[in-house]
Short mmCIF file of C-alpha atoms in Angstrom, two decimals:
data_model
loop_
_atom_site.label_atom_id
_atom_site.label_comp_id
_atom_site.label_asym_id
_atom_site.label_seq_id
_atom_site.Cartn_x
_atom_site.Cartn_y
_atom_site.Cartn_z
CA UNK A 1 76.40 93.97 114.21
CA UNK A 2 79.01 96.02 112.39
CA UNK A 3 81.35 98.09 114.33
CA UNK A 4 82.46 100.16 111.63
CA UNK A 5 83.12 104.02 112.81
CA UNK A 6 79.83 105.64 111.72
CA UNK A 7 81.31 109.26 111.79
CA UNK A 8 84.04 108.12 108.92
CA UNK A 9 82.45 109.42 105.93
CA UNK A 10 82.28 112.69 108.17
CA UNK A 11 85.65 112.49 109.10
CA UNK A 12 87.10 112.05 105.52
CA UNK A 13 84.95 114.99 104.39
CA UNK A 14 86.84 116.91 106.88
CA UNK A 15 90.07 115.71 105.81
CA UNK A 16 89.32 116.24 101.65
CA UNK A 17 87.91 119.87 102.90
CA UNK A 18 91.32 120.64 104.51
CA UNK A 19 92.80 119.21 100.99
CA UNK A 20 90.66 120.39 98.02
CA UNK A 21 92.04 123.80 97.48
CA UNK A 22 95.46 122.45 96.04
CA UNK A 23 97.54 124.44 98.41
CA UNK A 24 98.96 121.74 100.16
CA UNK A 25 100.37 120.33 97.29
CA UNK A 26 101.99 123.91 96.46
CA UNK A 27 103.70 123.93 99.94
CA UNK A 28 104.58 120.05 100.08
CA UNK A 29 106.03 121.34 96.45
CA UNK A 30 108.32 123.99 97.66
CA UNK A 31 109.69 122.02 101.02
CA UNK A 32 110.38 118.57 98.75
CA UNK A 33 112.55 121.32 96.40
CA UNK A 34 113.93 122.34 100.17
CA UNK A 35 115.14 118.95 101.29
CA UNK A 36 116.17 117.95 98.18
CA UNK A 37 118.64 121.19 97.88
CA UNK A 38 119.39 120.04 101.09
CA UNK A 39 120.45 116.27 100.25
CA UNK A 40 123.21 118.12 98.31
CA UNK A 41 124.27 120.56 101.31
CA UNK A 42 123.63 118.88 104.56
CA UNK A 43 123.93 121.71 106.25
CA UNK A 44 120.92 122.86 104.90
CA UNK A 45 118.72 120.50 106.53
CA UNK A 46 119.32 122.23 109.92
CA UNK A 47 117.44 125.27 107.68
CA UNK A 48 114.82 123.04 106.26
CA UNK A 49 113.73 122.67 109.89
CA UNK A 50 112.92 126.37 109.85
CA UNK A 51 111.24 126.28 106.28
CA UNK A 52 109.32 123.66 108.01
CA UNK A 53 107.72 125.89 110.52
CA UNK A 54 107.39 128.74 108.05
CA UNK A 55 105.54 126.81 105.58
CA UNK A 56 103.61 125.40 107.80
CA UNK A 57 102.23 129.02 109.00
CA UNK A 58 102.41 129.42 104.94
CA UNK A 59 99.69 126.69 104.18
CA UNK A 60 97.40 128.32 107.29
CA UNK A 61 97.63 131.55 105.36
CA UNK A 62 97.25 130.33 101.58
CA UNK A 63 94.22 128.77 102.87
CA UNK A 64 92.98 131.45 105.03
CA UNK A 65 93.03 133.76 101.91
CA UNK A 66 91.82 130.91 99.45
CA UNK A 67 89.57 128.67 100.65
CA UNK A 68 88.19 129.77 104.16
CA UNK A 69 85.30 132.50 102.11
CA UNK A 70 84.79 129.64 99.81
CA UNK A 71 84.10 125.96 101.63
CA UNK A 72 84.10 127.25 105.35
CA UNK A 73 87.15 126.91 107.85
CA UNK A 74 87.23 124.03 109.95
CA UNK A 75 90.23 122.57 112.30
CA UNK A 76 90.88 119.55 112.69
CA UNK A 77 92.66 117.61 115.12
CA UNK A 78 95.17 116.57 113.21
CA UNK A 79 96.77 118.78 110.29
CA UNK A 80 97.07 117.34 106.53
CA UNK A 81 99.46 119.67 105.15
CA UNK A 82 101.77 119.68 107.98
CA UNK A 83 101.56 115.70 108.38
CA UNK A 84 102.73 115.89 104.73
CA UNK A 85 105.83 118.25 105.37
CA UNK A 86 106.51 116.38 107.95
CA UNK A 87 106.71 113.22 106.03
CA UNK A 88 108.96 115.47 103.15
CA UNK A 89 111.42 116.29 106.06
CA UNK A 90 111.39 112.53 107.20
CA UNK A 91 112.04 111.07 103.98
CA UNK A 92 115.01 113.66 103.47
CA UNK A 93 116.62 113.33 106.84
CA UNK A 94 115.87 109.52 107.80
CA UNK A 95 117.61 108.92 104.16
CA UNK A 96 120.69 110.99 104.78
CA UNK A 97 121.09 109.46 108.37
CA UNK A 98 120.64 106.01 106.42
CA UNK A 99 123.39 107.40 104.43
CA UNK A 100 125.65 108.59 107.09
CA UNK A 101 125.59 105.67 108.41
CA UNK A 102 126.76 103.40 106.23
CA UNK A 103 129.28 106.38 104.96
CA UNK A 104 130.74 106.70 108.04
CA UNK A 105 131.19 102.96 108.19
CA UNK A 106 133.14 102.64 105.31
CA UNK A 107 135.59 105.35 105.33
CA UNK A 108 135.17 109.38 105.51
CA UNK A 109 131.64 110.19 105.69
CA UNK A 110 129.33 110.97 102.89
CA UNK A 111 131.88 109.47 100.39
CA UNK A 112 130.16 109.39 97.12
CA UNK A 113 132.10 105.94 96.51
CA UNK A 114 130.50 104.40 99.26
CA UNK A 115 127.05 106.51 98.35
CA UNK A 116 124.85 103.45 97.79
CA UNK A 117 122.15 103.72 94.41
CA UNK A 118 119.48 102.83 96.32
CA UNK A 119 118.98 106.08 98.49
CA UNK A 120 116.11 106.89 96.34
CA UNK A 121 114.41 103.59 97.00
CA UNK A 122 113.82 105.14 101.03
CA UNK A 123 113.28 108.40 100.62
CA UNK A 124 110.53 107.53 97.75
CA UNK A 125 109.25 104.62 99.90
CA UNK A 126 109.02 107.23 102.88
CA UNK A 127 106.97 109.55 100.83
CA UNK A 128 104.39 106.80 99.03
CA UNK A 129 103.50 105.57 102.70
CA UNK A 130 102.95 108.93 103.34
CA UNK A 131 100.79 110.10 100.72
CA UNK A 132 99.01 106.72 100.54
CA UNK A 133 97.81 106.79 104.05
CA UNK A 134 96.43 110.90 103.20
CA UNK A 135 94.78 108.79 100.01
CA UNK A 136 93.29 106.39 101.66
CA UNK A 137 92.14 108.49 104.84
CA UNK A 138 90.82 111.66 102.94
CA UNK A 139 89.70 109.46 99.78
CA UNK A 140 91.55 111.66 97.25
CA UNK A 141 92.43 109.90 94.30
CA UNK A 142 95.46 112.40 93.39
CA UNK A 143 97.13 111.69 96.51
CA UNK A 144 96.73 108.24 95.30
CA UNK A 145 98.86 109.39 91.70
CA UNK A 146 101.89 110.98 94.07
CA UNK A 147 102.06 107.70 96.44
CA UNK A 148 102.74 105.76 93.08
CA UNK A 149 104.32 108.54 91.32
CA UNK A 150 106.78 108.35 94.30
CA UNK A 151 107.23 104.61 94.65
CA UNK A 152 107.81 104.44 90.89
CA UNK A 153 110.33 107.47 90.21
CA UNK A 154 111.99 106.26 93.55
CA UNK A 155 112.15 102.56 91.66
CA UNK A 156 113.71 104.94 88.37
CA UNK A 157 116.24 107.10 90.25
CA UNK A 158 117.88 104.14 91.51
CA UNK A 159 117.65 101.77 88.51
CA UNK A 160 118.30 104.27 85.87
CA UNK A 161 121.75 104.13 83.76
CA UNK A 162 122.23 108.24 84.27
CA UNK A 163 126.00 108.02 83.75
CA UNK A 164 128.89 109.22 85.23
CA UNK A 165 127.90 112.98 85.89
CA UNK A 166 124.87 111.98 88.11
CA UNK A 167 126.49 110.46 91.11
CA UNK A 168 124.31 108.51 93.82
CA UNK A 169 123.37 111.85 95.65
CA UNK A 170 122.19 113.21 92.69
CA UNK A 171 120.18 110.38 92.04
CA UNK A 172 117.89 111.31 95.37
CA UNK A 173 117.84 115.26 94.83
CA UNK A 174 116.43 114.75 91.31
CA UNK A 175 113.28 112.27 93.12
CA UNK A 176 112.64 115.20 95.04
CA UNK A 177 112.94 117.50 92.45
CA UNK A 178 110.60 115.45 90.27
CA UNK A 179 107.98 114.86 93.24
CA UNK A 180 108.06 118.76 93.64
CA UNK A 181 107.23 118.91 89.79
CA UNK A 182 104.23 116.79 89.93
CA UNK A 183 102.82 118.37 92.99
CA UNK A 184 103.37 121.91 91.80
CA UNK A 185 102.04 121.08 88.26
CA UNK A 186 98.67 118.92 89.86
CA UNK A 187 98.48 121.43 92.66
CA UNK A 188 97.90 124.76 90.44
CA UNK A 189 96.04 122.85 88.31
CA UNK A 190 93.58 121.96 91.23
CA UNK A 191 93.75 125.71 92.93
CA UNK A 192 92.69 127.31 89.18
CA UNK A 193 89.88 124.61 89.38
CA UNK A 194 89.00 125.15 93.02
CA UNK A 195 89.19 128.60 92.64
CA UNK A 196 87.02 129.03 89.02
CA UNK A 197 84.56 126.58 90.22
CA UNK A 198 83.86 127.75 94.23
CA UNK A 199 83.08 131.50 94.43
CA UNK A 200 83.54 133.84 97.47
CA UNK A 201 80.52 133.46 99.37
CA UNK A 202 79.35 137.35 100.82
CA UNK A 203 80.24 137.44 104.25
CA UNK A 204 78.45 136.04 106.95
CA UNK A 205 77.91 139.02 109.37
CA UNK A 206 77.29 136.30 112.29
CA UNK A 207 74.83 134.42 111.64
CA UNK A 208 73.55 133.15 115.34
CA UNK B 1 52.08 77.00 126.91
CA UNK B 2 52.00 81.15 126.16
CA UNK B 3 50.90 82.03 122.68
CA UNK B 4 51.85 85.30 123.97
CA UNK B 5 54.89 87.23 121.75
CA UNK B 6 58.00 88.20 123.47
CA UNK B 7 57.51 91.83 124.78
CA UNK B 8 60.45 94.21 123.96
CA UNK B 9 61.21 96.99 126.09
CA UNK B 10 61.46 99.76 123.93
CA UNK B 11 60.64 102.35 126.75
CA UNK B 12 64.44 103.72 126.33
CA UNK B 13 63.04 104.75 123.30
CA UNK B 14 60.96 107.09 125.24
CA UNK B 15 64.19 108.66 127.16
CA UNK B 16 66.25 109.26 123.97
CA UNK B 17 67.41 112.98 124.17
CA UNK B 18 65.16 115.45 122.21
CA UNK B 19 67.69 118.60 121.49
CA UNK B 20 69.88 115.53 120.04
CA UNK B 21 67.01 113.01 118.35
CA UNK B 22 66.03 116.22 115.82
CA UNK B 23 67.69 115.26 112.81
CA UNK B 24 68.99 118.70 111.64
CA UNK B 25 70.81 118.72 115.37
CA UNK B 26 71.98 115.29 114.97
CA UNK B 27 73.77 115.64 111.46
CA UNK B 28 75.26 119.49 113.30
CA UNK B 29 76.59 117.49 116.32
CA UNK B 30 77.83 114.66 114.08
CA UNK B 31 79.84 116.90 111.69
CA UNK B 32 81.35 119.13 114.65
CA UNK B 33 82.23 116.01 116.21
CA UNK B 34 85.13 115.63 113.64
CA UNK B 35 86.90 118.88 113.95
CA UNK B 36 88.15 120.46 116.34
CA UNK B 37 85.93 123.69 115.30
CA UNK B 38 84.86 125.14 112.87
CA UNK B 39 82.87 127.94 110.94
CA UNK B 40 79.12 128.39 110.27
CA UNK B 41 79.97 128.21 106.49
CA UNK B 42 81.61 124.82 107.07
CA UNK B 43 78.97 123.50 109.21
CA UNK B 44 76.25 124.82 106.76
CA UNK B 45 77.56 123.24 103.92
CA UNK B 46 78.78 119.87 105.07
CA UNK B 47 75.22 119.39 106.59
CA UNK B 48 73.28 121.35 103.58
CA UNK B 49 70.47 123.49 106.45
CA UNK B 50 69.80 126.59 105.07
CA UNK B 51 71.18 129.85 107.15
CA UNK B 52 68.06 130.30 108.88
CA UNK B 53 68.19 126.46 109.83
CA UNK B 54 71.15 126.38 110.87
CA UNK B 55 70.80 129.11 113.01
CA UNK B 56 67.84 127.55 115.05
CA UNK B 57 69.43 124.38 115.58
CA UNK B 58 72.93 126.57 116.96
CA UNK B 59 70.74 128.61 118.69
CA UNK B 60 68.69 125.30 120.68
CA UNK B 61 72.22 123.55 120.88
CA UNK B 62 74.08 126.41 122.69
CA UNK B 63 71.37 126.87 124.95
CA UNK B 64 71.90 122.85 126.17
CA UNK B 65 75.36 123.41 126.72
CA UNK B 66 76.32 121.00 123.60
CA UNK B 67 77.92 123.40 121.40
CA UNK B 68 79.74 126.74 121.94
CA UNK B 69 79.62 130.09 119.47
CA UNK B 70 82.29 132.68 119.41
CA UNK B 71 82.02 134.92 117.26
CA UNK B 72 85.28 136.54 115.65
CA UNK B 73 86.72 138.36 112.77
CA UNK B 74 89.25 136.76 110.35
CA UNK B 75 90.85 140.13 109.37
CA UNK B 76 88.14 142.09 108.74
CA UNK B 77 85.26 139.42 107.70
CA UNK B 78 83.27 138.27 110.69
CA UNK B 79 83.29 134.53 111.40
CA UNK B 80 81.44 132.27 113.44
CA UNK B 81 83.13 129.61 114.86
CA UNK B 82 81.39 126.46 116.41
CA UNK B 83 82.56 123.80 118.57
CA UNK B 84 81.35 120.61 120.37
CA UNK B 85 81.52 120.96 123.89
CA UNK B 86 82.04 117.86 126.03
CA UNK B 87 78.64 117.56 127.07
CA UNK B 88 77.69 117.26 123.92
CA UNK B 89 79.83 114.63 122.47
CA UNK B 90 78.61 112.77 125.50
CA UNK B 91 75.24 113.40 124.29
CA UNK B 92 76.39 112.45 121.19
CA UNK B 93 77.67 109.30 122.04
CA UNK B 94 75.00 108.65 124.48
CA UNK B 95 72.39 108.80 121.78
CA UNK B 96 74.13 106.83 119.54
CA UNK B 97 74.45 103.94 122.61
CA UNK B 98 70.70 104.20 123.16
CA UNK B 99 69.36 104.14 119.71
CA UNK B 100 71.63 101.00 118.74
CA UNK B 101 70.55 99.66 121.93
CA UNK B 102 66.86 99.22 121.42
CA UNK B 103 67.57 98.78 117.54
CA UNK B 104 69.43 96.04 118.34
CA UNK B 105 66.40 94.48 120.14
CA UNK B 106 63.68 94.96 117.48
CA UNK B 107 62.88 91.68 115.67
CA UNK B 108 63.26 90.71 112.27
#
């Protein structure tokens, strides 16, 4: 006898409906821009929280007016978009504790000379886990393209000769920046699909 | 020596829950199962019942107790929203127990 969950395939419907407009990837877009302004002003990331929140209630809305007349609104127990901004803010301020840290350490803290390379290596790590486990849990094979889009531009950041005028902070605001490329560029290009190929369906006028 | 073949007691069978065992009501309580709620448009297209359908099967469910219907406005478009109550995920799960039950002790 199997024990596999029988409701799965139900439950990664669910999760791919709460997905398939593209607007999550428009809002994970413009908090990775966010946290990566805010890897070059800390004190930013005390605002990020805030931007957190608001695009949080910005996601609700973009779908609300996007995909709700479309596929149907459903809740679920547990949120995609905001699991993924939460993973964004995670990879941004888990890094720059990392950071801190070992700053601190070593002298006054965030001292680019003591900035190590490899600050790209977490934050992208941080952000493939994340987007791997919404891959694998909602069976969306973009999700799968940012997990290794992410593990392989954080592998880049930190590897690549940029020279002198790219210090080791840069090098983790530009992952960011790049993530927030990929996912704005894939996440229109998803919405103008969603939105071309599901039309508004007339309103229900209760149905039961 | 008894030629005679084992006898399996499928009278459970008998006591499986109707409003549940009708398939259109199963794949309904299945799919709201899931989410925490959601609308008839969801529901109707994740389980592919027609309007009318769908209606029948909300209407029989709501009047066990298994699912509840509010019905709202989102702005200024009306919306139905559906949700499992807890009687009927028992029910739900109950079924399920049951029917893998006496599955399990069919030959072959």
């Amino acid at each position: 006898m199997h024990t596999t969950d029988p409701l799965r395939p139900l439950r990664q419907r669910a999760l791919r409906h709460a997905l398939e407009d593209g607007t999550a990837d428009l809002v994970v877009a413009a908090f990775a821009v966010i946290v990566g302004g805010a890897t070059q002003n800390r004190s930013l990331i005390a605002l990020a929280t805030v931007y957190l929140a608001i695009l949080a209630l910005a996601s609700r809305f973009l779908r609300q007016q996007v995909a709700d007349r479309r596929i149907g609104y459903a809740e679920l127990p547990e949120d995609p978009p905001k699991a993924l901004l939460l993973t964004t803010m995670a990879a941004g301020v888990l890094t720059l504790g990392i950071v801190a840290l070992i700053t601190f350490f070593n002298g006054p803290i965030w001292n680019l000379e003591h900035w190590p390379d490899w600050t790209p290596l977490v934050a992208g790590s941080i952000m493939a886990a994340g987007f791997l486990v919404t891959a694998y849990r909602a069976a969306l094979p973009r999700y799968y393209v940012y997990a290794a889009a992410s593990a392989g531009g954080a592998v880049f950041f930190w590897l690549y000769p940029f020279g002198p005028r790219i210090n080791p902070s840069d090098r983790l605001t530009l992952l960011f920046f790049a993530l927030a490329g990929l996912l704005l560029a894939s996440g229109i290009a998803v919405l103008v699909r969603f939105v071309r190929t599901r039309p508004v369906l007339p309103a229900e006028g209760h149905d039961v | 020596m008894s030629d005679e073949p084992e006898r399996i007691d499928l009278q459970p069978l008998a006591n499986l829950d109707r409003v549940v065992h009708e398939p259109g009501r199963l794949l309904v309580l299945a799919c709201l199962s899931v989410v925490s709620r959601a609308d008839f448009l969801y529901v109707m297209r994740e389980t592919g019942l027609t309007q009318g359908n769908l209606s029948s099967h909300l209407a029989r469910l709501e009047a066990a107790g298994y699912v509840t219907v509010e019905k709202t406005f989102a702005g200024k478009v009306p919306r139905t929203l559906l949700q499992i109550t807890g009687s009927g995920r028992e029910a739900l799960l109950a079924y399920r127990d049951r029917l893998v039950d006496v599955l399990r002790r069919l030959p072959g």
